[in-house]
Each structure stands twice: as structure tokens, then as C-alpha cells.
Coordinates of C-alpha atoms in Angstrom, one line a residue:
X232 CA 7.6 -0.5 -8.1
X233 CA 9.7 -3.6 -8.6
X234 CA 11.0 -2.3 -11.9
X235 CA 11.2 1.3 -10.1
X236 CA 14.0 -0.7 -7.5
X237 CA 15.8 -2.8 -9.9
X238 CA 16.8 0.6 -12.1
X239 CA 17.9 1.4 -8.6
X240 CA 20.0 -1.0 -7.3
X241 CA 21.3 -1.0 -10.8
X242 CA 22.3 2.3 -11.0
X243 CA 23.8 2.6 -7.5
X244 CA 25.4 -1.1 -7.9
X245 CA 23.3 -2.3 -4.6
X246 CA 21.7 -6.1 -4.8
X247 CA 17.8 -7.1 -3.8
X248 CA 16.7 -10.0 -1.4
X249 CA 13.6 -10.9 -1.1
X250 CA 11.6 -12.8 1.7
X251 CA 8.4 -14.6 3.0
X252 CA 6.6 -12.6 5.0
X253 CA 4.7 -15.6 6.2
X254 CA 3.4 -19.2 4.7
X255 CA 0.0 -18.6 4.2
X256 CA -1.9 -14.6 4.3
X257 CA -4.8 -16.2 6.3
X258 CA -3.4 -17.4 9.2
X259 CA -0.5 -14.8 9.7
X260 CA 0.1 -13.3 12.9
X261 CA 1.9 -9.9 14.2
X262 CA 4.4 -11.8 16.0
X263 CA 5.4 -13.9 12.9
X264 CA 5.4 -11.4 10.7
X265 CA 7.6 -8.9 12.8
X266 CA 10.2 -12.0 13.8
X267 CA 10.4 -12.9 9.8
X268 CA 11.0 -9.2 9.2
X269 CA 13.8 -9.2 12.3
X270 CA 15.7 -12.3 11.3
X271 CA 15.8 -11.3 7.6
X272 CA 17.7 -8.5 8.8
X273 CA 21.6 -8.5 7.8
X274 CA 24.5 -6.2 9.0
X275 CA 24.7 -4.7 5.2
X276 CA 20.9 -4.0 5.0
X277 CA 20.1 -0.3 4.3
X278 CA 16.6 -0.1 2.9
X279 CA 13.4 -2.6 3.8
X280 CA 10.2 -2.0 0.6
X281 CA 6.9 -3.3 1.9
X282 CA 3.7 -3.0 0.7
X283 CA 1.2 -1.8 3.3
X284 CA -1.9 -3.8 2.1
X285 CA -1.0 -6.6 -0.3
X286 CA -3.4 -7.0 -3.4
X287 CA -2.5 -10.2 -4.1
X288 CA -4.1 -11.4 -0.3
X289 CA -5.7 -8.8 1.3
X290 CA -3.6 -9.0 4.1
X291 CA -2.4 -5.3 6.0
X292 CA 1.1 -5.7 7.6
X293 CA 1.7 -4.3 11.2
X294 CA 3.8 -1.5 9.7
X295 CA 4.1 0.4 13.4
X296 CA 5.7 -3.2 14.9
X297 CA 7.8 -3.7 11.8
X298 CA 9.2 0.1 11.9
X299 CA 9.4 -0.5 15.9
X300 CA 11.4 -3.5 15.3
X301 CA 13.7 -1.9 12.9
X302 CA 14.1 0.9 16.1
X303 CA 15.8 -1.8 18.0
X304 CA 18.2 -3.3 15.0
X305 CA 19.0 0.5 14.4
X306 CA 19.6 1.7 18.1
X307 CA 23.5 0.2 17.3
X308 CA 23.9 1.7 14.2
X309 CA 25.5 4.7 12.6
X310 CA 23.2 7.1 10.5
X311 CA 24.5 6.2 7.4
X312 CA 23.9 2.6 8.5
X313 CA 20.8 2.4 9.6
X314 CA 17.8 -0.1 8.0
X315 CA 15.1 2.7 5.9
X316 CA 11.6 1.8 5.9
X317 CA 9.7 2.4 2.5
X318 CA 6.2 1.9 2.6
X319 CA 3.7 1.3 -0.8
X320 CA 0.8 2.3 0.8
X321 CA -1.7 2.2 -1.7
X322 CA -4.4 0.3 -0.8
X323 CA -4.0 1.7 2.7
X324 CA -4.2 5.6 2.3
X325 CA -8.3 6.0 3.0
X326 CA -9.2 2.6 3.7
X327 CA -7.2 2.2 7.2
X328 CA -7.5 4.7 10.2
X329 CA -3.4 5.8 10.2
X330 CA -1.7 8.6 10.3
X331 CA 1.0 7.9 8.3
X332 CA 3.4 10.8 10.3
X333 CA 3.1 8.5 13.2
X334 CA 3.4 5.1 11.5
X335 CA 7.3 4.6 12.0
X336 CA 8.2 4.8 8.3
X337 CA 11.0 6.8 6.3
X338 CA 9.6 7.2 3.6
X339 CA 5.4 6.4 2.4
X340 CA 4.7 6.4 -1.3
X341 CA 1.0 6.0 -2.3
X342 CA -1.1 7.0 -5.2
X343 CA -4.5 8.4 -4.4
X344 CA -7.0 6.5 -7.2
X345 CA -7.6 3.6 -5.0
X346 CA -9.0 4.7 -1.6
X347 CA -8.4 8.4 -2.0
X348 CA -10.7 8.9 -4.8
X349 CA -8.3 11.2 -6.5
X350 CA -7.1 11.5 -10.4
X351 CA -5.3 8.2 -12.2
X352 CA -1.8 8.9 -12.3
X353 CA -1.0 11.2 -9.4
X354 CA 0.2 10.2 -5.8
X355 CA 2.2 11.1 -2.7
X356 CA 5.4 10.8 -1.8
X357 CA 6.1 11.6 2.4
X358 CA 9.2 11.8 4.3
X359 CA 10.3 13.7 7.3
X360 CA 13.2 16.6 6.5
X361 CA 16.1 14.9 7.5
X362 CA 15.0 11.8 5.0
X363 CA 14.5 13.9 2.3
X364 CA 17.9 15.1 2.4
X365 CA 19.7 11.7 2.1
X366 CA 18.2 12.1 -1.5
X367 CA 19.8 13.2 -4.7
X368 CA 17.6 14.5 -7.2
X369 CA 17.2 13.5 -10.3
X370 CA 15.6 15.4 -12.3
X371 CA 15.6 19.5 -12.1
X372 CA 12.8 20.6 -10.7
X373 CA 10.1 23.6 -11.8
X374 CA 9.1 23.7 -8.1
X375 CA 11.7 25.2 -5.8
X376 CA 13.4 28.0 -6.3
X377 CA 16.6 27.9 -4.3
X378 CA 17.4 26.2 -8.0
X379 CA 17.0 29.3 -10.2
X380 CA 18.7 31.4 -7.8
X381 CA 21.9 29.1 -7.3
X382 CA 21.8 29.2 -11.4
X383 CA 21.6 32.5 -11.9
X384 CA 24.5 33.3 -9.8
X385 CA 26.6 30.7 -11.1
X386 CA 26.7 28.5 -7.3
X387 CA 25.2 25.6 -6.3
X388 CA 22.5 25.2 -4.6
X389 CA 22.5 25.5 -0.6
X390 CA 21.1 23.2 1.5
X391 CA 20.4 19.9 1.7
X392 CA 17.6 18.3 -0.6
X393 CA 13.9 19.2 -0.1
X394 CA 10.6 17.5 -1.0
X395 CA 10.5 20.4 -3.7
X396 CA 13.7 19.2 -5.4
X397 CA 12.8 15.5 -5.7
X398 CA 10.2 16.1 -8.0
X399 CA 8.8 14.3 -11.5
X400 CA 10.2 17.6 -13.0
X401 CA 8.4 19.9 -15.5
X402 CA 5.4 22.1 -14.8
X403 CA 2.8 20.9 -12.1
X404 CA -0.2 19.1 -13.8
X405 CA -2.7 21.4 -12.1
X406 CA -5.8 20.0 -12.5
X407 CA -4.5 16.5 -11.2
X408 CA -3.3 18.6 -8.3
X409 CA -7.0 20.0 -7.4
X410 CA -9.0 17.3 -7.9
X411 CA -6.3 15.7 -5.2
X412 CA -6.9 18.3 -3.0
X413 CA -10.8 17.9 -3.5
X414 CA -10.3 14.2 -2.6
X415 CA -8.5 14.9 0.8
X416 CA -11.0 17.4 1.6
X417 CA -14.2 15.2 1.1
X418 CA -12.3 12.2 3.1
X419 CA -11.3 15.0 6.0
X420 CA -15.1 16.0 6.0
X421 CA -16.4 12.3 6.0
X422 CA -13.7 11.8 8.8
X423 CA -11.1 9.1 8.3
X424 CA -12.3 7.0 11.2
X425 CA -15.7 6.8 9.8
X426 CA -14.2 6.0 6.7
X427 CA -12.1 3.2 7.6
X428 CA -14.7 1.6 9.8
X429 CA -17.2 1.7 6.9
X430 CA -14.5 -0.4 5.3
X431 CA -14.1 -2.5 8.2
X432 CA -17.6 -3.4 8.7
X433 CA -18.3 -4.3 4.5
X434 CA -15.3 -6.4 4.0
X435 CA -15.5 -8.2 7.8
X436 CA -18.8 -8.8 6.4
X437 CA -18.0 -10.0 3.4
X438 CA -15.0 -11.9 4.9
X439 CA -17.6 -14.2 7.7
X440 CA -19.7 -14.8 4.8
X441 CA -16.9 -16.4 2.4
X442 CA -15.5 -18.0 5.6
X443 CA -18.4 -20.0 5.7
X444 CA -18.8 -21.1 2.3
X445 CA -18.3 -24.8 1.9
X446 CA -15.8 -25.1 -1.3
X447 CA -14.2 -21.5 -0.7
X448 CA -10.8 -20.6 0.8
X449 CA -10.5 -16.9 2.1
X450 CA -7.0 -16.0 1.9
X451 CA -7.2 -12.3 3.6
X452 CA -7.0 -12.8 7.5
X453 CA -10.1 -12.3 9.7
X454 CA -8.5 -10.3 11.9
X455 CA -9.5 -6.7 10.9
X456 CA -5.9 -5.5 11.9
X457 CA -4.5 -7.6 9.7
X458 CA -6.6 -6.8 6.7
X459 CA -8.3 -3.8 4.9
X460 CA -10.6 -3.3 2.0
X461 CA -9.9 -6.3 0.0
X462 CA -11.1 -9.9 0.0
X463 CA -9.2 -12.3 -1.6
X464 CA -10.8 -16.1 -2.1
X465 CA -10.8 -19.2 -4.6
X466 CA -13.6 -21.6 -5.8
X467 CA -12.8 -24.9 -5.6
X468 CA -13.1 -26.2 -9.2
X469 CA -13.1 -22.5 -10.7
X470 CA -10.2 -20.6 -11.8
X471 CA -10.0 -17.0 -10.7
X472 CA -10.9 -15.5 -13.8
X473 CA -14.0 -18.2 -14.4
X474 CA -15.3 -17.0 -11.3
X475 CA -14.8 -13.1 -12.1
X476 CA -16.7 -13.9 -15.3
X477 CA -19.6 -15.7 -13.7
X478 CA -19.8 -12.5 -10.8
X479 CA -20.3 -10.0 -13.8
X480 CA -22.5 -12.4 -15.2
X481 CA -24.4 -11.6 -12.2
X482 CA -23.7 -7.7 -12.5
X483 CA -21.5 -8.0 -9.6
X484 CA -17.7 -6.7 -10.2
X485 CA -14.8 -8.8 -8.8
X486 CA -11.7 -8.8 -10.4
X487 CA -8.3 -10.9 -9.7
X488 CA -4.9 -10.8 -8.4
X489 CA -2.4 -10.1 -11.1
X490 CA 0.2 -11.8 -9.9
X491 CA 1.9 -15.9 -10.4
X492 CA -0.1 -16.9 -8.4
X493 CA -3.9 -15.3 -8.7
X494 CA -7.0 -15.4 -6.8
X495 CA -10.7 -13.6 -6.9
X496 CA -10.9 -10.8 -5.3
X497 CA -14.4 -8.3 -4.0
X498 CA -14.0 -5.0 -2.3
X499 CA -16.5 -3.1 -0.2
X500 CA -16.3 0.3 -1.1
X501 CA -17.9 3.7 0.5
X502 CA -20.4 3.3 -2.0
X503 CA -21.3 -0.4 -0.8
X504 CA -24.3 -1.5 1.1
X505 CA -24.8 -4.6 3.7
X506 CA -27.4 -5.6 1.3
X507 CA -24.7 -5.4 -1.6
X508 CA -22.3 -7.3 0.1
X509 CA -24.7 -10.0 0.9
X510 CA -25.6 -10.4 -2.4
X511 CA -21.8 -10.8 -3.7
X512 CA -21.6 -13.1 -0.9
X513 CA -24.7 -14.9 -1.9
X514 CA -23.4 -15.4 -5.5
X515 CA -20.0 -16.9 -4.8
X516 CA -22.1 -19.2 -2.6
X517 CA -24.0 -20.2 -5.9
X518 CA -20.7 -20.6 -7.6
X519 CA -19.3 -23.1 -5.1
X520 CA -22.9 -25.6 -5.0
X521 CA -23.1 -25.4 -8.6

């Protein structure tokens, strides 16, 4: 996704700023987080990218208050001047209790192998009409027709742009496309709210454990609004990746942050137990007395 905006901005000659969210994940708040977001507002901003759940912390941002906040900078502004919210929602679509119509955002982009369940590769993009239509498309697309028609009599096409015009292009990869609608279905039968407090309770588990572990630092806030399915953590005198190693070691799977700055990281899945979790817990705990 950051390579996705740079070919952007190039292309449309727009420029990229970048900002703290906050100083440290674990002991962000809504308010500081939503005042960051506020300030780093300028008169010639037109799009704010955030990442829902951040992989390299755990922490969840208060998407609702950040699109509520971008209401009030917007209220003076023209249409074509108003701030857009795009949200990367991956590691919240199935693990959080949202629905992303009623989030705030312009535009959500997720891909469904995380939380979802569904096939590697495949995702969603969601916008409301009027959003869509401030798009261009790109590439032709195999999936609305209003294209063929316009071609064949020699016009273009009328309208504005439609979800079914901003598409990857080429024929629909169907299989990928019912094995995502399997996943939805399962998650719609499980019930989201189930779901997400299944998540909740594992990883606030898992999260009170670490807390307490003499020689750990939990990065990924306590606060269960604030964070989601991952735990993110160091061992003092281990590096991330010793400490991955020594978890498998122990048949327990933790992997790390790949970013500049890296930590550990454990996630309680559906197909976690308490008992699991203790044990994880019980094993970093191991790591840090060794």
C-alpha cells in the first residue's frame, strides 16, 4: 500500500506527509490520537490513509472519532475540497465488531486472508456511490456492461464511475470469489459479535498475562477499544526473531513485525483456547527468567 500511493501521487503530481499518530502504541489514548489527526490537517489536504489495526503494535485506531473529526474540518469545505478517509482494514475485517457502512470512512480497502478466512490474494474494496464516482478507472473492466454497449455504439460511456468499472480488469477469478463468499457466510453464521468477542477475550488474556511479565514490554494497548487480535511485545535481552525461534522451539507460533523497527508478536485466533493462550503466555515468561 505505500508503494500503491507513491505510483499515485506520482502520477497525479500530488505530494505525501506523513505523521505520528502518537509517541508510544501502549499508552495512546482516543483524544490524542484524534487531536494529532486534527492538527495535522492542512488547508490543501484531500486524502487521510490509515491503517485500521496496525501490525507493527497491535494498536486499533478510533476510526469513527477520526472520520467524525474530519466531519467538522469538512463542514467549511467545498466537495471537491474536502479531506477523504481511506481505511486499510485488514486486520480489522472479522476480528472487530464494526460495520464498516457506519464507520465514517470514504473509502475501506481490506483483504479477507487474515480474519476473514478467505483465499490469499483476494479482498474488498467499499465505497458509498457518490465516492465511487470521483474515480477514474484504470483499467477496462470485464464486469459492467454499460462498457460494451457505449463501445459498440461508438459513445462513451454514461454515467459516472461504478464499483463495476474500478475493477483489477480481466475475467473474475471465480473460485477465489466463492470461497470469499463461503468465508462471509461462516462468519455471518458464527455471528460477528461472537466473533470479535472471542478475539477480545484471547488476546485481553494474553495481553494481562505479558503485562505482568517482569522483563517484557507489551506494546499493544490494554484497552480492548484500542486493540484487536494482535499482541505485540519485546524480551529484554532477546531480539524479536530470537524469541520467535525459541516460541517454535516450543511448538508455539509467533512471528514479528516486519517493519524498522520490529517486535514479537502472538495472536489468539478462533481456533485458540484459554489453555493455549496460557501456555504462550507461560513460555515468554520462561524466556524472560532464563
Amino acid at each position: 500500500h505505500h508503494e500503491a500511493i507513491r505510483f499515485a501521487t506520482e502520477r497525479n503530481g500530488a505530494s505525501v506527509r506523513k505523521f505520528a499518530l502518537f509517541d508510544e502504541a501502549s499508552t495512546a489514548t482516543v483524544d490524542g490520537i484524534v487531536t494529532r489527526v486534527h492538527d495535522a490537517v492542512r488547508p490543501a489536504t484531500r486524502v487521510l490513509g490509515i491503517t485500521w489495526v496496525h501490525s507493527s503494535t497491535g494498536m486499533r485506531l478510533p476510526v469513527r472519532q477520526i472520520a467524525e473529526a474530519l466531519r467538522e474540518v469538512n463542514r467549511g469545505r467545498a466537495g471537491n475540497e474536502r479531506v477523504l478517509l481511506v481505511v486499510d482494514g485488514v486486520h480489522g475485517l472479522g476480528a472487530a465488531d464494526e460495520t464498516v457502512a457506519a464507520m465514517g470512512c470514504d473509502f475501506f480497502c481490506a483483504g479477507a486472508h487474515k480474519w476473514i478466512f478467505g483465499p490469499r490474494g483476494t479482498g474488498i474494496v467499499w465505497a458509498r456511490a457518490e465516492n465511487w464516482a470521483r474515480l477514474k478507472p484504470l483499467i477496462p473492466s470485464f464486469s459492467d456492461s454499460e462498457l460494451f454497449t457505449a463501445w459498440t455504439e461508438e459513445r462513451p460511456p454514461a454515467g459516472p464511475s461504478n464499483a463495476n468499472q474500478v475493477t483489477p480488469g480481466g475475467f473474475l477469478a471465480f473460485e477465489h470469489q466463492w470461497a470469499m463468499g463461503a468465508a462471509f457466510r461462516m462468519h455471518q453464521q458464527m455471528g460477528r459479535a461472537r466473533v470479535a468477542g472471542r478475539i477480545r477475550e484471547l488476546n485481553g488474556r494474553c495481553k494481562a498475562g505479558l503485562q505482568e511479565i517482569r522483563g517484557v514490554k507489551l506494546h499493544t494497548p490494554l484497552d480492548p477499544e484500542l486493540s484487536a487480535g494482535i499482541c505485540c511485545f519485546e524480551v529484554e535481552g532477546l531480539s524479536p526473531d530470537a524469541v520467535v525461534k525459541a516460541l517454535l522451539a516450543r511448538k508455539i507460533v509467533a512471528s514479528t513485525s516486519p517493519y524498522k523497527v520490529s517486535y514479537a508478536r502472538l495472536a489468539a485466533g478462533l481456533f485458540n483456547t484459554p489453555k493455549e493462550v496460557d501456555t504462550a503466555v507461560a513460555a515468554v515468561r520462561t524466556l524472560a527468567t532464563a
